[in-house]
Amino acid sequence: MNSSSVQVQLESLAKLQEIDRQVDHLQKKKSDLPTAIKELDQKLEALTLDEAKKSAEKTEVEKLFKQTQAAIEINQDRMNRAAQRLEQMENQTTFMAANKEVEQLKKLASDLDVQKAAHLAQQYALNMACKEIEEKKSALLSERQATLEKFSEEEGVLNQDIQQLQAGRNGFIAQVDRGTLARYDRIRSARAGLGIVPAAQGRCMGCNVLIPPQMYNQLHRSQEVMSCPSCARILFIPKIQ
Ligand SMILES: [Zn+2]
């Protein structure tokens, strides 16, 4: 044991732990910061996928539009020729047949016009959807930039706080045996952030298990660093201030 008494060591460890827990809390806050950015990235990714899908649909509709337009032109050509033939008809039977063909071509022309209008409406809807996606993306990108700036600012503040706390640890570390400190660090990382816990009313306040009475008496004498037989945390009897 070094010059510090066991009681001083235990009290120093308890204070050290308070600092360590504050540092843990700040580190947790720090690691939570990028979550907002991750969420924004996910949204952006989804929008980009949507954009690609809409763009593919647009290409498809444009292709259909061109096909319909070509069909309209061919049909118009056929109608013109049929109308010319109709004028030259002398025979009633051939006239009837040619007239029927003209009627069929007219019907087809009207169907094709409906089809073309539908394609135009689809194109319009897709253009609007793409514009909307673009606006959303642009808003998200600005939000991402702002979040990133805020993030680095907050991270800077947290880093400063952590540094200050860690500087404060040194005074307490000097009071504790290296072996005890290593024991504390080991238990703390294995036991949810608590390496040293108070004992009160015969129990370990870390796991709430009863401490054997003889050990509890020894704890009060503070002659050696003792651990809870159940959870292995270092035990100390808090002094009434
Ligand atoms: Zn315990």
mmCIF file with all atom_site columns, N, CA and C and ligand atoms in Angstrom, residues 204 206-207 228 230-231, ligand 1:
data_model
loop_
_atom_site.group_PDB
_atom_site.id
_atom_site.type_symbol
_atom_site.label_atom_id
_atom_site.label_alt_id
_atom_site.label_comp_id
_atom_site.label_asym_id
_atom_site.label_entity_id
_atom_site.label_seq_id
_atom_site.pdbx_PDB_ins_code
_atom_site.Cartn_x
_atom_site.Cartn_y
_atom_site.Cartn_z
_atom_site.occupancy
_atom_site.B_iso_or_equiv
_atom_site.pdbx_formal_charge
_atom_site.auth_seq_id
_atom_site.auth_comp_id
_atom_site.auth_asym_id
_atom_site.auth_atom_id
_atom_site.pdbx_PDB_model_num
ATOM   1  N  N  . CYS A 1 204 ? -24.435 -4.841  -0.416 1.00 0.00 ? 204 CYS A N  1
ATOM   2  C  CA . CYS A 1 204 ? -23.707 -4.172  -1.496 1.00 0.00 ? 204 CYS A CA 1
ATOM   3  C  C  . CYS A 1 204 ? -24.726 -3.345  -2.264 1.00 0.00 ? 204 CYS A C  1
ATOM   4  N  N  . GLY A 1 206 ? -24.359 -2.122  -5.083 1.00 0.00 ? 206 GLY A N  1
ATOM   5  C  CA . GLY A 1 206 ? -24.245 -2.364  -6.527 1.00 0.00 ? 206 GLY A CA 1
ATOM   6  C  C  . GLY A 1 206 ? -25.173 -3.475  -6.970 1.00 0.00 ? 206 GLY A C  1
ATOM   7  N  N  . CYS A 1 207 ? -25.191 -4.570  -6.227 1.00 0.00 ? 207 CYS A N  1
ATOM   8  C  CA . CYS A 1 207 ? -26.013 -5.717  -6.643 1.00 0.00 ? 207 CYS A CA 1
ATOM   9  C  C  . CYS A 1 207 ? -27.068 -6.062  -5.599 1.00 0.00 ? 207 CYS A C  1
ATOM   10 N  N  . CYS A 1 228 ? -17.114 -6.967  -3.345 1.00 0.00 ? 228 CYS A N  1
ATOM   11 C  CA . CYS A 1 228 ? -18.369 -7.681  -3.093 1.00 0.00 ? 228 CYS A CA 1
ATOM   12 C  C  . CYS A 1 228 ? -18.205 -9.124  -3.568 1.00 0.00 ? 228 CYS A C  1
ATOM   13 N  N  . SER A 1 230 ? -20.359 -11.071 -4.472 1.00 0.00 ? 230 SER A N  1
ATOM   14 C  CA . SER A 1 230 ? -21.325 -11.422 -5.517 1.00 0.00 ? 230 SER A CA 1
ATOM   15 C  C  . SER A 1 230 ? -20.994 -10.733 -6.852 1.00 0.00 ? 230 SER A C  1
ATOM   16 N  N  . CYS A 1 231 ? -20.809 -9.390  -6.847 1.00 0.00 ? 231 CYS A N  1
ATOM   17 C  CA . CYS A 1 231 ? -20.620 -8.695  -8.124 1.00 0.00 ? 231 CYS A CA 1
ATOM   18 C  C  . CYS A 1 231 ? -19.178 -8.247  -8.343 1.00 0.00 ? 231 CYS A C  1
HETATM 19 ZN ZN . ZN  B 2 .   ? -22.251 -6.508  -5.149 1.00 0.00 ? 1   ZN  B ZN 1
#
